[in-house]
Short mmCIF file of the C-alpha atoms (twelve columns), coordinates in Angstrom:
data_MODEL
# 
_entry.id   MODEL 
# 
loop_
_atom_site.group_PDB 
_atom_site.id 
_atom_site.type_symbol 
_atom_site.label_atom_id 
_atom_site.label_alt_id 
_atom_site.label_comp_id 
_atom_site.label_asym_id 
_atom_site.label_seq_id 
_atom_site.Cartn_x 
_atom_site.Cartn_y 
_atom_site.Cartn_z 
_atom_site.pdbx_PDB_model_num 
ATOM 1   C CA . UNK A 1   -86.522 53.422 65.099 1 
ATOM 2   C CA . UNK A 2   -86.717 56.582 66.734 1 
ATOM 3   C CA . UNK A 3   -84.664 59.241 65.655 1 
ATOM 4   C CA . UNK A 4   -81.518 59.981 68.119 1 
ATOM 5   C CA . UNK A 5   -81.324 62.860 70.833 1 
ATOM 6   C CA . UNK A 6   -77.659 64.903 71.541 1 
ATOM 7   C CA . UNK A 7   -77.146 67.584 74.561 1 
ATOM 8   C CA . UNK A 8   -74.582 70.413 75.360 1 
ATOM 9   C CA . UNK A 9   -74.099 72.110 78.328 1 
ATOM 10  C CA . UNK A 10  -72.995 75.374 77.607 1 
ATOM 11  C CA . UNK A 11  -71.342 77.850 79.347 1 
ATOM 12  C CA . UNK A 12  -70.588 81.865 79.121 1 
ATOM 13  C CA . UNK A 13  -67.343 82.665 80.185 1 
ATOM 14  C CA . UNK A 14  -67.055 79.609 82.442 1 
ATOM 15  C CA . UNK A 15  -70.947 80.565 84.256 1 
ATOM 16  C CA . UNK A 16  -73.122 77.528 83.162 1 
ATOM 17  C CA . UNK A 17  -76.105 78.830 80.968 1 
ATOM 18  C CA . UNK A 18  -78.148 75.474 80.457 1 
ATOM 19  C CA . UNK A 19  -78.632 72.225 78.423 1 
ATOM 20  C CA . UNK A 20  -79.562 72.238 74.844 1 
ATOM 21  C CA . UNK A 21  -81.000 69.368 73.517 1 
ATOM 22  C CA . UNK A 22  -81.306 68.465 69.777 1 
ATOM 23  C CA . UNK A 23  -83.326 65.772 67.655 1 
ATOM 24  C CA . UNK A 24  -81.303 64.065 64.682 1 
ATOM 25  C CA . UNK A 25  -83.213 63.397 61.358 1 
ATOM 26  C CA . UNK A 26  -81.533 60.321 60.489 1 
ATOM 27  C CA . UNK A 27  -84.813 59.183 58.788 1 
ATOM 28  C CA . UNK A 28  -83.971 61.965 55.957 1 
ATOM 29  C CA . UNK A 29  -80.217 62.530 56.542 1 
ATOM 30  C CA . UNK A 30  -78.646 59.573 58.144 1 
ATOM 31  C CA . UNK A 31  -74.862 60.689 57.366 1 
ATOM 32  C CA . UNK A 32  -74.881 64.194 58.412 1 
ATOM 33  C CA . UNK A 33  -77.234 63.145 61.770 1 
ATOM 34  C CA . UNK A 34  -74.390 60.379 62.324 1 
ATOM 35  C CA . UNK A 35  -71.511 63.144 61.774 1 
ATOM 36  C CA . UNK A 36  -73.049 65.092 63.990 1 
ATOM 37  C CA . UNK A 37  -74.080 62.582 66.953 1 
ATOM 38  C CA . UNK A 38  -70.183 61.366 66.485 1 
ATOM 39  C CA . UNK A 39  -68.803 64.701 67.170 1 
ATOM 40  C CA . UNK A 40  -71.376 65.270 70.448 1 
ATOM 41  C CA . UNK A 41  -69.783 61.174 71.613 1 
ATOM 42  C CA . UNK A 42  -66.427 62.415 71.017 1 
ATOM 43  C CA . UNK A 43  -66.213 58.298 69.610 1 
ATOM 44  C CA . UNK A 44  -64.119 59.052 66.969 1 
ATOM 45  C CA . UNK A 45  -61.753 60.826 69.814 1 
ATOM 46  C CA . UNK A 46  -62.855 64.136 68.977 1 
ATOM 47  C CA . UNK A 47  -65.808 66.165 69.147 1 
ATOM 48  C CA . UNK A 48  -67.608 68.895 69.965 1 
ATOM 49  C CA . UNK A 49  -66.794 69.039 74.211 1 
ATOM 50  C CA . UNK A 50  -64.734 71.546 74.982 1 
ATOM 51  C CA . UNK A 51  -64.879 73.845 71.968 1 
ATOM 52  C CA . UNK A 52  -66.393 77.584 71.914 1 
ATOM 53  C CA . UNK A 53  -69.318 78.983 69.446 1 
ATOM 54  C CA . UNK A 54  -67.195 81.189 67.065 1 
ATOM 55  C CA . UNK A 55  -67.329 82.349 63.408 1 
ATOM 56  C CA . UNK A 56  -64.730 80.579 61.607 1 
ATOM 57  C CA . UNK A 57  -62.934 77.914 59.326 1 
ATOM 58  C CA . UNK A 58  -61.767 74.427 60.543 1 
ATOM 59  C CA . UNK A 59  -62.753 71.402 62.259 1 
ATOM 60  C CA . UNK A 60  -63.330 67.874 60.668 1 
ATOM 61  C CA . UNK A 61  -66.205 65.153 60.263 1 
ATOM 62  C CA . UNK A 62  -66.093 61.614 61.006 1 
ATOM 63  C CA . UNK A 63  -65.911 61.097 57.159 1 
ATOM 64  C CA . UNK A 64  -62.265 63.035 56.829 1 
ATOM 65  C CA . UNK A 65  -62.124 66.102 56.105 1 
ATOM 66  C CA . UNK A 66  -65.360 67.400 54.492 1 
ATOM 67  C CA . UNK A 67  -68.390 65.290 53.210 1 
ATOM 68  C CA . UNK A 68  -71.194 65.778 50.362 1 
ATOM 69  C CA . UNK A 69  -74.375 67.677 50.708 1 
ATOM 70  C CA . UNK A 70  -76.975 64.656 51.584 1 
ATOM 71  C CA . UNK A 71  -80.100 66.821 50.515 1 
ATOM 72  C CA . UNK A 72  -82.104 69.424 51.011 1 
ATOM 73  C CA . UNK A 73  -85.424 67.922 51.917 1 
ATOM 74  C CA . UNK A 74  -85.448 69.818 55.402 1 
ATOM 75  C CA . UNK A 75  -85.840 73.703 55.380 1 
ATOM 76  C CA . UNK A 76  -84.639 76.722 57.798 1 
ATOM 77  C CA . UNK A 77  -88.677 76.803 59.083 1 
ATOM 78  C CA . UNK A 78  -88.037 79.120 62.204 1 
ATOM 79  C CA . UNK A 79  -85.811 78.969 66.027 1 
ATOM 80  C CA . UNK A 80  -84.435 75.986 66.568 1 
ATOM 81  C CA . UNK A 81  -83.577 74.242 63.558 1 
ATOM 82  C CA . UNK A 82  -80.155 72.911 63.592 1 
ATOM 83  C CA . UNK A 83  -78.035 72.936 60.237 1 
ATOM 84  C CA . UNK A 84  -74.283 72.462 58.670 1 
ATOM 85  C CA . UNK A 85  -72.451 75.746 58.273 1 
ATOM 86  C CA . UNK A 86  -70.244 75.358 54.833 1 
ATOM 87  C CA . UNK A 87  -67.950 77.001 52.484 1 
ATOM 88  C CA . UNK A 88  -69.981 75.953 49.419 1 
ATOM 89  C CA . UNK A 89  -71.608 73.110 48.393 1 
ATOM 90  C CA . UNK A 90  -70.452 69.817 49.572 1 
ATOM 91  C CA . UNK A 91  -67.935 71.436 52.022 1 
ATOM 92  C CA . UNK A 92  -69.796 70.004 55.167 1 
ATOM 93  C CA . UNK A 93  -67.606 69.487 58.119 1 
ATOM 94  C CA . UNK A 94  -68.388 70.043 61.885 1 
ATOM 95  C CA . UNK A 95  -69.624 73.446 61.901 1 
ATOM 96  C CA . UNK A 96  -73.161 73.806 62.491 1 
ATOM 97  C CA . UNK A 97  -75.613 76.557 63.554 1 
ATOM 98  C CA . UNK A 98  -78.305 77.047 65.441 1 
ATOM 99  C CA . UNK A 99  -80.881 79.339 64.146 1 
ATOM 100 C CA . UNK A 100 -83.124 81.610 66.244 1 
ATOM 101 C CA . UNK A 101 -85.221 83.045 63.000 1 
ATOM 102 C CA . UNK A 102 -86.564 81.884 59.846 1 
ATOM 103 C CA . UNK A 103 -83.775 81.605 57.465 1 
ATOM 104 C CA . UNK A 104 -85.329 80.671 54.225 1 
ATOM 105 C CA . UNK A 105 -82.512 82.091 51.989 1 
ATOM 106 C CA . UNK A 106 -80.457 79.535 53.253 1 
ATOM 107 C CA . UNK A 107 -82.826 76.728 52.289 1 
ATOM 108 C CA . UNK A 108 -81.206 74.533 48.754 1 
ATOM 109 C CA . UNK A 109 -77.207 75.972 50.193 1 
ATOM 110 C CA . UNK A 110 -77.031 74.729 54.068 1 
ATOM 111 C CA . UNK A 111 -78.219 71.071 54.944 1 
ATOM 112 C CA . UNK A 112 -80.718 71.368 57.743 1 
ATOM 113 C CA . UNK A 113 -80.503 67.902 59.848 1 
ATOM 114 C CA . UNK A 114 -82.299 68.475 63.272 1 
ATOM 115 C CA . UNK A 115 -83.878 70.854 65.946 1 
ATOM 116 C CA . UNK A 116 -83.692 71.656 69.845 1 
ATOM 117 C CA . UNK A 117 -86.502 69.807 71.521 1 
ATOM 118 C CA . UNK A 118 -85.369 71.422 74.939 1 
ATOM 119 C CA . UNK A 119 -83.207 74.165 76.099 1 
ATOM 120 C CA . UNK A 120 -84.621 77.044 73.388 1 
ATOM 121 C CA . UNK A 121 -84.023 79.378 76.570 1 
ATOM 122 C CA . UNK A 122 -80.397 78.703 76.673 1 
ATOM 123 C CA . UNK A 123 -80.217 79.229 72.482 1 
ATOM 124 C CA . UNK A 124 -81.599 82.696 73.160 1 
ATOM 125 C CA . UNK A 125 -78.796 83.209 76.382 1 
ATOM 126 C CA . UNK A 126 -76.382 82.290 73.878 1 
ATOM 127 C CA . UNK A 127 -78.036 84.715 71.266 1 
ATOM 128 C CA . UNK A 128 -77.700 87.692 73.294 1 
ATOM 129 C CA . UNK A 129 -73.769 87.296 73.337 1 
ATOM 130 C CA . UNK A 130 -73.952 87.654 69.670 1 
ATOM 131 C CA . UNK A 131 -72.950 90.666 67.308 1 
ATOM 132 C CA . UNK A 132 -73.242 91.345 63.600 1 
ATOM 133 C CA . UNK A 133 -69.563 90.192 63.220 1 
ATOM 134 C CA . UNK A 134 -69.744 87.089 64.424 1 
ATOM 135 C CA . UNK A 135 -67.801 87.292 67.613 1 
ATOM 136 C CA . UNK A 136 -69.476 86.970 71.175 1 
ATOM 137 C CA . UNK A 137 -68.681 89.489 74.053 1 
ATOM 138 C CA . UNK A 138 -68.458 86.364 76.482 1 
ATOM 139 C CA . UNK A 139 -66.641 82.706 75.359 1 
ATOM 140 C CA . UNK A 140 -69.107 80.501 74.886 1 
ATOM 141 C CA . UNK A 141 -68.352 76.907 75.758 1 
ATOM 142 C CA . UNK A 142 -69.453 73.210 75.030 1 
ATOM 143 C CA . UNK A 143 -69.028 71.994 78.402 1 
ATOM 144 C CA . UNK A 144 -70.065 68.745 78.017 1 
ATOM 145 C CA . UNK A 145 -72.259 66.986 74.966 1 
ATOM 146 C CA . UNK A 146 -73.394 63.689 74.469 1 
ATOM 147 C CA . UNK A 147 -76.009 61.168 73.084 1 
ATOM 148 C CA . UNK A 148 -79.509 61.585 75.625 1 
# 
């Protein structure tokens, strides 16, 4: 069974930047790839659609509030990989991040559970709203995601 696709169309301060689209590893971490293809659905009656890239505390998995670290097997290899943002381990919720570099310090602390397959152009749009403290100079959106 292949492994599932998710999109978002994202947006900068309402101007529509692109589509993103992601690959799920559910062959090496099926609950984190479902937690995460839940919240681009919106199933569960919430999800990702709708909310902004920020730096931050909050939001929820499908699992309650916060769910174990499944494993490690998958590292921070280089732009594009796709991987829970936490407060510590076994905190994961639904924050996520994209990243646009290797990131091999984070490797054995964040669980790494996909990539973008298409749309690396609008990851490096969204980049250059960025700043060392986290905050972007235009509101990034999540117009619309969804299973592809």
């Amino acid at each position: 069974m292949a492994n599932p696709k998710v999109f978002f169309d994202i947006s900068a301060n309402g101007e529509p930047l692109g589509k993103i689209v992601m690959e799920l590893r559910k062959d090496v971490v099926p609950r984190t790839a479902d937690n995460f293809r839940a919240l681009c659905t919106g199933e569960k009656g919430y999800g990702f659609q709708g909310s902004s890239f920020h730096r931050g505390t909050g939001g929820k998995s499908i699992y309650g509030e916060s769910f174990a670290d499944e494993n490690f097997t998958l590292k921070h290899t280089g732009p594009g990989i796709l991987s829970m943002a936490n407060a510590g381990p076994n905190t994961n919720g639904s924050q996520f991040f994209l990243c646009t570099a290797t990131t091999g310090w984070l490797d054995g602390k964040h669980v790494v559970f996909g990539k973008v397959v298409e749309g690396m152009d609008v990851v490096k749009k969204i980049e250059k709203f960025g700043s060392d403290s986290g905050r972007t100079s235009k509101k990034i959106v999540v117009d619309a995601s969804g299973e592809c």
